[in-house]
Short mmCIF file of N, CA and C and ligand atoms in Angstrom, two decimals:
data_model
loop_
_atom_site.label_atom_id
_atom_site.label_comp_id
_atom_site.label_asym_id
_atom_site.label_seq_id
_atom_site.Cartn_x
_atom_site.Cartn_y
_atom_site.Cartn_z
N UNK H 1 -47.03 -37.29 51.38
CA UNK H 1 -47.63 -36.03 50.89
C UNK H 1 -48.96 -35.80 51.62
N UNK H 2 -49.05 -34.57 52.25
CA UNK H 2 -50.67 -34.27 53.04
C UNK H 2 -51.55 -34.00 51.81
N UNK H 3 -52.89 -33.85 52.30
CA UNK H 3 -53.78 -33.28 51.81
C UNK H 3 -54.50 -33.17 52.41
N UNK H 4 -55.30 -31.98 52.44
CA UNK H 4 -56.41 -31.55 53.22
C UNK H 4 -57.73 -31.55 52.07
N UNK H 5 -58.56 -32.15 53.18
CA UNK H 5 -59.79 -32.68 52.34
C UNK H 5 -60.84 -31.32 53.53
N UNK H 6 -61.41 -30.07 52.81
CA UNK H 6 -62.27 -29.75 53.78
C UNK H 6 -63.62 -29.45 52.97
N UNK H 7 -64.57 -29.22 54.56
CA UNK H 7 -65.60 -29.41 53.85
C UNK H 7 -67.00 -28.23 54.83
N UNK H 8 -67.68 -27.69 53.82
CA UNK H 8 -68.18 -26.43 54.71
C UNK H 8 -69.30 -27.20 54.82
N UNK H 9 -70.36 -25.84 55.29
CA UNK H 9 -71.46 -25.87 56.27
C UNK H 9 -72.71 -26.86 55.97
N UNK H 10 -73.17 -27.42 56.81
CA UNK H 10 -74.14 -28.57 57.17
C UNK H 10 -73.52 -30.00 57.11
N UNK H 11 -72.65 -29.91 56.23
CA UNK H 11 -72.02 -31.22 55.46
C UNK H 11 -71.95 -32.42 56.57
N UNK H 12 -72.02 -31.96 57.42
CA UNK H 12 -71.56 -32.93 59.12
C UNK H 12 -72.64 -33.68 59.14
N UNK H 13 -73.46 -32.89 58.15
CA UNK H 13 -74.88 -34.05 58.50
C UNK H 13 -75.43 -34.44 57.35
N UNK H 14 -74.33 -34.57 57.13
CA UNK H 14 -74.36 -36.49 56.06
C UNK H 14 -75.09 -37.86 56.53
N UNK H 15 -75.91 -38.19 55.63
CA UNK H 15 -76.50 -39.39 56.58
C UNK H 15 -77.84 -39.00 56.61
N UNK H 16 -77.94 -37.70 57.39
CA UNK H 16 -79.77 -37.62 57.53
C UNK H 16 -80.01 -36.42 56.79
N UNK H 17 -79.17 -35.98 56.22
CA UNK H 17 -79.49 -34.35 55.38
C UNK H 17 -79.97 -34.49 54.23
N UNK H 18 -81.17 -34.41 53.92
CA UNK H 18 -81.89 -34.69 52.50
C UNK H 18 -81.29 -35.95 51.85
N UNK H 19 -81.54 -37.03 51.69
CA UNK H 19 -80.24 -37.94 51.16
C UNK H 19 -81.06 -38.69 50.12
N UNK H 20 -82.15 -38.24 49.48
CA UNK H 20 -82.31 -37.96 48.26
C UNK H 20 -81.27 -37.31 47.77
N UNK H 21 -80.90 -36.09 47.93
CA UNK H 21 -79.92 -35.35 46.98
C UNK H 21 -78.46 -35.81 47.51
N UNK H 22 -78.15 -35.92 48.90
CA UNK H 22 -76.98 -36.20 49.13
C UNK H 22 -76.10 -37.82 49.51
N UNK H 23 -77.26 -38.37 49.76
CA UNK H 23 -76.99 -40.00 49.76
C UNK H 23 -77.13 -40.01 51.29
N UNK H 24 -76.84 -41.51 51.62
CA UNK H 24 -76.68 -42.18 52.81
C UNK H 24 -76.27 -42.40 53.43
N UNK H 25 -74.48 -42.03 52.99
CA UNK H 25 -73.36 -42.14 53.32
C UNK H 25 -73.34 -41.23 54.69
N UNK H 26 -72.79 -41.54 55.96
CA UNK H 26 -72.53 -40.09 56.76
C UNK H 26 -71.26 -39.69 56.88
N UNK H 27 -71.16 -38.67 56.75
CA UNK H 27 -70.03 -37.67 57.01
C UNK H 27 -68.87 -38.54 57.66
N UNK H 28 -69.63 -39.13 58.64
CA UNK H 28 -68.06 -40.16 59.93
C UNK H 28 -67.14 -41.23 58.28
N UNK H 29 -68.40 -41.78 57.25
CA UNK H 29 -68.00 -42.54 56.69
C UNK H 29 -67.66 -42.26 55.61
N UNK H 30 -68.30 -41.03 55.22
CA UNK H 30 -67.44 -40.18 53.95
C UNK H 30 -65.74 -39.82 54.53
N UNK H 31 -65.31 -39.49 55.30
CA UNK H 31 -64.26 -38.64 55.80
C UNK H 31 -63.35 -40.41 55.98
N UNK H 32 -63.93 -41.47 56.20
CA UNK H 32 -62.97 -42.61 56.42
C UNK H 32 -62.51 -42.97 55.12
N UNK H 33 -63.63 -43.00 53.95
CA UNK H 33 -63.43 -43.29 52.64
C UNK H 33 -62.65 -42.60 51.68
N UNK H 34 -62.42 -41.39 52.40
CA UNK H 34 -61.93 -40.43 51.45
C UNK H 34 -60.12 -40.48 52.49
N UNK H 35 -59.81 -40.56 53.48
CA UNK H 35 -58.67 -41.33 54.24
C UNK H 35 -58.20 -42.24 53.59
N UNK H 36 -58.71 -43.52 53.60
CA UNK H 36 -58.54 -44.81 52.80
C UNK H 36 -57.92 -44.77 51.40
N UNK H 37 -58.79 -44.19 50.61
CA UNK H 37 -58.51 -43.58 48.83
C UNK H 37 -57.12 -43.23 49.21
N UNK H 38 -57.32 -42.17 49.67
CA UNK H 38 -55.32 -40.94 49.85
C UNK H 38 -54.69 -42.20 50.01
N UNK H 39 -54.86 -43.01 51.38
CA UNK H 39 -53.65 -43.65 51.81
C UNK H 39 -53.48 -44.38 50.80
N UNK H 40 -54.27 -45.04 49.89
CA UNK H 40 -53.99 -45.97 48.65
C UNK H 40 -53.12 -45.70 47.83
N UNK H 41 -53.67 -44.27 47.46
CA UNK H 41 -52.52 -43.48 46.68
C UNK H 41 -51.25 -42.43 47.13
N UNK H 42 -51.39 -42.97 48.26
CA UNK H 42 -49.96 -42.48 48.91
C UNK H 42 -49.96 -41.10 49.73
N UNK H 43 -51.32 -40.37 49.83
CA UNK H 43 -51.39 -39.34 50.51
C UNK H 43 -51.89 -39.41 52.15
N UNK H 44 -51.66 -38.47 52.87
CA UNK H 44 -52.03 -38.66 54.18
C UNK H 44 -53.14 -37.66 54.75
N UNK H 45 -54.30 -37.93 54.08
CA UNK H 45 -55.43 -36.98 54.24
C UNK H 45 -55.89 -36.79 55.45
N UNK H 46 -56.59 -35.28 56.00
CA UNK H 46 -56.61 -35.13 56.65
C UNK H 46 -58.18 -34.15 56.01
N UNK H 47 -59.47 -34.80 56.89
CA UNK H 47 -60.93 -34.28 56.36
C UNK H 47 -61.04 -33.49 57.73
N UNK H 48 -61.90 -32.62 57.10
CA UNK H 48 -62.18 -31.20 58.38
C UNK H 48 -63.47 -30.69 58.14
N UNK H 49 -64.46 -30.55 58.70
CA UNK H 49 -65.95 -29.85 58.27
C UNK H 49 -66.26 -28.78 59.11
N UNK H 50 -66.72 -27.35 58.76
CA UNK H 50 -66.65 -26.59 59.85
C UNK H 50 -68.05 -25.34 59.41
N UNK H 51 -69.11 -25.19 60.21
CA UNK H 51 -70.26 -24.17 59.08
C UNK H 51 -70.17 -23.01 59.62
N UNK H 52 -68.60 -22.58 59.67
CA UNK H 52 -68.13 -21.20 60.01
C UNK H 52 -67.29 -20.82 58.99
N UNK H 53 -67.54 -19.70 58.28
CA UNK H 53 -66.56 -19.08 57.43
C UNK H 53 -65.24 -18.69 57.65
N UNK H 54 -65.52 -18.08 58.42
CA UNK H 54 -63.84 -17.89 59.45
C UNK H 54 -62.65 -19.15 59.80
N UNK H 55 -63.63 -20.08 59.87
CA UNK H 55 -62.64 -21.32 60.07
C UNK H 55 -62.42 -22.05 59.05
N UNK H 56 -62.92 -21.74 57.99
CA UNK H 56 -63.20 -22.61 56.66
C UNK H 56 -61.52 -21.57 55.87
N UNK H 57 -61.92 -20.11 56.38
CA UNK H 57 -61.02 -18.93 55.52
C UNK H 57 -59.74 -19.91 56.24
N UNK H 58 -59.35 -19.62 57.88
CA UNK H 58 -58.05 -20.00 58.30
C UNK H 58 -57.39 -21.38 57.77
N UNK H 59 -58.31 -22.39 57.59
CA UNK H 59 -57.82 -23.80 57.05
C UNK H 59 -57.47 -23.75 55.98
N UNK H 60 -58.13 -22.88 54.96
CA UNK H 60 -56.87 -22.50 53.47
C UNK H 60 -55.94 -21.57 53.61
N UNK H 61 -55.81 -20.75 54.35
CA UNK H 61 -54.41 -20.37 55.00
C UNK H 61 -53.24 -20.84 55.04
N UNK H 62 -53.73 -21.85 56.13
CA UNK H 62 -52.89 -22.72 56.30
C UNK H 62 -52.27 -23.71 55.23
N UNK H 63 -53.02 -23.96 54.71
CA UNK H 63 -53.18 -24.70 53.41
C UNK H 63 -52.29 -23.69 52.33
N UNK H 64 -52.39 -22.44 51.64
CA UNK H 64 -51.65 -21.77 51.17
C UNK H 64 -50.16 -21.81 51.87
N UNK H 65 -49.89 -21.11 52.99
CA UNK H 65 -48.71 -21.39 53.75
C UNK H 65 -47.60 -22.26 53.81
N UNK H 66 -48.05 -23.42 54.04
CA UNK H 66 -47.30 -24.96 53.95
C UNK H 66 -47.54 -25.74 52.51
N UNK H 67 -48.43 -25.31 51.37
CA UNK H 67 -48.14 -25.38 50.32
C UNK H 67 -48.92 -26.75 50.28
N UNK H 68 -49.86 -27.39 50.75
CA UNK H 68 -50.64 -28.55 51.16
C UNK H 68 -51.67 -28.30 50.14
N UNK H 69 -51.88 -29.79 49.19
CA UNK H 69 -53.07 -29.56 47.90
C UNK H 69 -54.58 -29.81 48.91
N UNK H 70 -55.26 -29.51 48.24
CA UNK H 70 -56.61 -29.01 48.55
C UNK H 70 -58.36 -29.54 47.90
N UNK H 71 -58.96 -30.19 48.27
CA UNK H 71 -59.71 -30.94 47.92
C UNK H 71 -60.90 -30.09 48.89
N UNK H 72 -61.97 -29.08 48.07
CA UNK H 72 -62.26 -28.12 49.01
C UNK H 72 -64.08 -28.71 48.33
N UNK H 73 -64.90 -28.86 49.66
CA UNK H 73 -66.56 -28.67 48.88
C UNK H 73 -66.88 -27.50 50.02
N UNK H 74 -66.81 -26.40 49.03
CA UNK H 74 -67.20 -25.24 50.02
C UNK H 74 -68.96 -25.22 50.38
N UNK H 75 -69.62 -26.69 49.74
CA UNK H 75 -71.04 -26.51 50.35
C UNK H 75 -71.64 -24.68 50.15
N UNK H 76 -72.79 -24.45 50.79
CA UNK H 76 -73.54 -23.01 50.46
C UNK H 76 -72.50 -21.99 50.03
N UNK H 77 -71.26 -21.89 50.54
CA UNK H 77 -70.05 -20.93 50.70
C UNK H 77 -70.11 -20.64 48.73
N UNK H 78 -70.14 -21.92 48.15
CA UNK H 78 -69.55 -22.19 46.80
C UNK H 78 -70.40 -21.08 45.67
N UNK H 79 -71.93 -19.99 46.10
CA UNK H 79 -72.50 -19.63 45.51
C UNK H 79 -72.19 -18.30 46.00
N UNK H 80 -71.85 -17.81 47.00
CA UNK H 80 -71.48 -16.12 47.46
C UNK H 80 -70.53 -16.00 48.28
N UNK H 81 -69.72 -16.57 48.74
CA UNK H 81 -68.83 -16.07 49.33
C UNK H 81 -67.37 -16.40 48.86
N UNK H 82 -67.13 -14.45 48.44
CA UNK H 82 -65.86 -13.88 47.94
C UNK H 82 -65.32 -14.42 48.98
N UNK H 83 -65.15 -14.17 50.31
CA UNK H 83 -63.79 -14.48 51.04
C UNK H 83 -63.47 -15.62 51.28
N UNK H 84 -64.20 -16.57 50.55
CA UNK H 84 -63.49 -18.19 50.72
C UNK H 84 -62.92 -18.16 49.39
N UNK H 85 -63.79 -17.60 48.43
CA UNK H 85 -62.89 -17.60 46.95
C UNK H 85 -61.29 -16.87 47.26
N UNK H 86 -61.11 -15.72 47.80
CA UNK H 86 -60.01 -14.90 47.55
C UNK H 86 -59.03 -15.79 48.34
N UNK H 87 -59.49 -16.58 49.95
CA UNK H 87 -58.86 -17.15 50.63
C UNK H 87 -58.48 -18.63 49.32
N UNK H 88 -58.86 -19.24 48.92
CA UNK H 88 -58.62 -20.47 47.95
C UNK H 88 -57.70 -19.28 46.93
N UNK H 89 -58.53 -18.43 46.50
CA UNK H 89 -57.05 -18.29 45.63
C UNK H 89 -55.22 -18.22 45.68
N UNK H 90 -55.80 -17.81 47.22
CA UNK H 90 -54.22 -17.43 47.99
C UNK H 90 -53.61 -19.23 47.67
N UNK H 91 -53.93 -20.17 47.43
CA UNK H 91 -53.27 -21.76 47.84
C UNK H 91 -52.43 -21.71 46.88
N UNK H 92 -51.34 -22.48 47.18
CA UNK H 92 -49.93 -22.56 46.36
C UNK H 92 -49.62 -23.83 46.10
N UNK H 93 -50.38 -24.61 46.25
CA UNK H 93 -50.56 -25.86 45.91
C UNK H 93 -51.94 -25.97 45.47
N UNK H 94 -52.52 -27.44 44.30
CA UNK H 94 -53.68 -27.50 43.51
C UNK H 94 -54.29 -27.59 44.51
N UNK H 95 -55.81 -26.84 44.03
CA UNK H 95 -57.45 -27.08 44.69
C UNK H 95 -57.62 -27.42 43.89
N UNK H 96 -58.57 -28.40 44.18
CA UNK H 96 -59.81 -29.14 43.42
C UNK H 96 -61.71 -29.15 44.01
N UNK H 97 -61.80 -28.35 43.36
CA UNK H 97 -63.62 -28.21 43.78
C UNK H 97 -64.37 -29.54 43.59
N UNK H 98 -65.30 -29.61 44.67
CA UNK H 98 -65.78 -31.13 44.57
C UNK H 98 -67.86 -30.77 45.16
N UNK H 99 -68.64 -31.31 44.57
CA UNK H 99 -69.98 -31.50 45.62
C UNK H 99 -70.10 -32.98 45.02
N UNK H 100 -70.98 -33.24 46.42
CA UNK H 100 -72.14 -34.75 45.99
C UNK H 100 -73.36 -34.43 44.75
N UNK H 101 -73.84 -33.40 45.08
CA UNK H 101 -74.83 -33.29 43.77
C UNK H 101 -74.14 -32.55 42.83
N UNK H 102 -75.05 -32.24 41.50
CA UNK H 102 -74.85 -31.68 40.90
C UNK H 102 -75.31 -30.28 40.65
N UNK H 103 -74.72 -29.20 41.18
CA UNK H 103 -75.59 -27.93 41.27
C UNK H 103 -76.06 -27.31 40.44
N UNK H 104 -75.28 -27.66 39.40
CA UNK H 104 -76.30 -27.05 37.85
C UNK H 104 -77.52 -27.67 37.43
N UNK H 105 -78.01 -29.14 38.23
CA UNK H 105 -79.08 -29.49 37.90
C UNK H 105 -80.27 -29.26 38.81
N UNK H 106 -79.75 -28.25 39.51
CA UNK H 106 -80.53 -27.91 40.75
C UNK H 106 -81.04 -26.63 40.48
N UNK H 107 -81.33 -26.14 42.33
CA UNK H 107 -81.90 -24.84 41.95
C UNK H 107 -81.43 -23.37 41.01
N UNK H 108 -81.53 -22.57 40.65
CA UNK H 108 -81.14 -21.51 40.02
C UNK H 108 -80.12 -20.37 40.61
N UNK H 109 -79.77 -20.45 41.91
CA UNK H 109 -78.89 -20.17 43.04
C UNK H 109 -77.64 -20.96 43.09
N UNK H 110 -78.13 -21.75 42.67
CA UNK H 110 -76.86 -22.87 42.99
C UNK H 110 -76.23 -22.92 41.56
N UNK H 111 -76.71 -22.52 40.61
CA UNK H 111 -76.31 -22.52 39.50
C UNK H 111 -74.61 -21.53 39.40
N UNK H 112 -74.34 -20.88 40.26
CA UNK H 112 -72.96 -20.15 40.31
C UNK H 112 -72.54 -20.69 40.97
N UNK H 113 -70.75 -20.77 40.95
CA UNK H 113 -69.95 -21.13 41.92
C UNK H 113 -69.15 -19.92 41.69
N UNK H 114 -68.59 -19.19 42.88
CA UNK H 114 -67.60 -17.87 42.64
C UNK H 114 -66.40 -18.69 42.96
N UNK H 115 -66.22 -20.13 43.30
CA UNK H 115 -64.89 -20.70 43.60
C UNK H 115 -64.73 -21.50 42.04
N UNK H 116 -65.18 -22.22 41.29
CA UNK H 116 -64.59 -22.63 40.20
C UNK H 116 -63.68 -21.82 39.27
N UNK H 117 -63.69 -20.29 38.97
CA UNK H 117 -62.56 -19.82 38.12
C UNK H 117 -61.07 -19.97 38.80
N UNK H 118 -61.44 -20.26 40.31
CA UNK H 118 -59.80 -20.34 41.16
C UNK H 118 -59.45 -21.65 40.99
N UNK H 119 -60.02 -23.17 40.97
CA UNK H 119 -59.89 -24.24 41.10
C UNK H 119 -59.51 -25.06 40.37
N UNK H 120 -58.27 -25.92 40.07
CA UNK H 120 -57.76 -26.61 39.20
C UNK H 120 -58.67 -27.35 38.22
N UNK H 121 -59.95 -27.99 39.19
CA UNK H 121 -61.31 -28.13 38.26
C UNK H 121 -62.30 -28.86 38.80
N UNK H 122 -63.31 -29.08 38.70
CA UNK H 122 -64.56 -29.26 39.73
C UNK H 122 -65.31 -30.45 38.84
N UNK H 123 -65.53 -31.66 40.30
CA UNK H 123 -65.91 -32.69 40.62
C UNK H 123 -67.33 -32.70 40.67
N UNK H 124 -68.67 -32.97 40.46
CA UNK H 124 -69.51 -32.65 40.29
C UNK H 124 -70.64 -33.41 40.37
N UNK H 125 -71.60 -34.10 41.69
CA UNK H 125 -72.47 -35.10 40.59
C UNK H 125 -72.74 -36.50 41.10
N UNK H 126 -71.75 -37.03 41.59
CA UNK H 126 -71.47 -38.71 41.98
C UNK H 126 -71.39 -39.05 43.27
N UNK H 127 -71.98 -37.90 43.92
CA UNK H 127 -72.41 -38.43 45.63
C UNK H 127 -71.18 -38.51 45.90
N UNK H 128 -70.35 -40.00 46.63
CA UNK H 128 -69.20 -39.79 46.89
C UNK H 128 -68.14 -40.15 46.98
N UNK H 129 -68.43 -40.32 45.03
CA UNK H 129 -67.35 -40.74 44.46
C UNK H 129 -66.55 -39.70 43.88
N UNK H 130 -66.95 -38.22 43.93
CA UNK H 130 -67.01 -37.08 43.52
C UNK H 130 -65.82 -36.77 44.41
N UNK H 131 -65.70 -37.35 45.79
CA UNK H 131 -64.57 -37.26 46.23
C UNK H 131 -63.25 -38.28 46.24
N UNK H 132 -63.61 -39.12 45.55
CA UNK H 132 -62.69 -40.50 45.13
C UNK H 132 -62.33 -39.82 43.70
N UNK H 133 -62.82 -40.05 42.69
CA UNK H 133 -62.82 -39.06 41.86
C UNK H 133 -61.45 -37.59 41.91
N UNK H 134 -62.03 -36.70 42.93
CA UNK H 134 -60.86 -35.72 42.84
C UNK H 134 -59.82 -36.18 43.67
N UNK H 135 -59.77 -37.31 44.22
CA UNK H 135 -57.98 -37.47 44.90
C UNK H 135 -57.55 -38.59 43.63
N UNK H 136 -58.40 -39.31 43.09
CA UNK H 136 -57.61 -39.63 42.00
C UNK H 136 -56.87 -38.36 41.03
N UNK H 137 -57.69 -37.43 40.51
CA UNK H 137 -57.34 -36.00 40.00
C UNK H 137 -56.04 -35.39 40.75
N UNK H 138 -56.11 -35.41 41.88
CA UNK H 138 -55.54 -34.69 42.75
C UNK H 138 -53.67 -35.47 42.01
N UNK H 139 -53.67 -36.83 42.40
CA UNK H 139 -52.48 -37.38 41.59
C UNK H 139 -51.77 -36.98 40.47
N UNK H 140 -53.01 -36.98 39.67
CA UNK H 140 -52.56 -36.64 38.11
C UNK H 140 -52.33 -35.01 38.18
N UNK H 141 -52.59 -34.01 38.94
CA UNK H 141 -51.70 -32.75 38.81
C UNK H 141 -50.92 -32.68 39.68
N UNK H 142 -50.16 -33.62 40.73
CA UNK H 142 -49.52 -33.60 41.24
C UNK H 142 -48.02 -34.00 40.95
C1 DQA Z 201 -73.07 -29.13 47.87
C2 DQA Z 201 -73.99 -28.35 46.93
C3 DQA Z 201 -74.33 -26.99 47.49
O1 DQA Z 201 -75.22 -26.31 46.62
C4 DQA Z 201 -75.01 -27.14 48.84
O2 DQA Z 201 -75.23 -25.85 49.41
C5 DQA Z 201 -74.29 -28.01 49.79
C6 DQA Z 201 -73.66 -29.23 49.28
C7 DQA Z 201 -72.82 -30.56 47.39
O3 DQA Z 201 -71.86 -31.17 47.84
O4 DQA Z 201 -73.60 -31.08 46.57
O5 DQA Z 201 -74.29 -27.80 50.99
O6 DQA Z 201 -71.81 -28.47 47.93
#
């Protein structure tokens, strides 16, 4: 079973990106850990980071299309942008919303997500276990 694990803008810079809020972990070693997890549980993940909207829209496309579940941290995208929401709604297989922090305990901007009313249900909080966490999830609605 695939799964696509993606992940929007800055996220690549895991490791040195505020890591007070986001940890220590980098991106090379988040994306191995979150590989590892799937293969445990039998999936064949496939992590993607991209801080273009356009390419973030086509990868749930694709993802809708071939019917592939979805493990999405739309990063900044997750507070205004309709066309990643409408694009996630199009998926025909489960999304699962995921961040390292917790955005409700943050700034007042971050306090919306326009992608959680589309999303099977959102991961929140645990750095990055938040993504261990939703591929365990990911099982149980599968
Ligand atoms: C984030 C939270 C967002 O508010 C922020 O813009 C990010 C990362 C997270 O994983 O905690 O880029 O999605």
């Amino acid at each position: 079973m695939r799964l696509l694990i993606l992940n929007g803008p800055n996220l690549a810079r895991l490791g040195t990106r505020e890591p007070g809020i986001y940890g220590s972990t980098t991106y090379a070693e988040l994306a191995a850990i979150c590989i590892e997890t799937a293969r445990e549980l039998g999936f064949e993940a496939e992590v993607r980071q991209t801080d273009d909207e356009a390419t973030l829209i086509s990868w749930l496309h694709e993802a809708a299309d071939s019917a592939i579940p979805v493990i999405l941290n739309p990063a900044a995208f997750t507070h205004y942008s309709y066309a990643v929401r409408d694009a996630a709604s199009q998926c025909t297989a489960p999304l699962i919303e995921v961040h390292l922090s917790n955005p409700l305990a943050r700034e007042e901007f971050r306090h919306t997500s326009v992608i959680s009313g589309i999303a099977a249900g959102t991961i929140a909080g645990f750095g990055v276990d938040s993504y261990r966490l939703a591929i365990r999830a990911m099982v149980g609605l599968l």
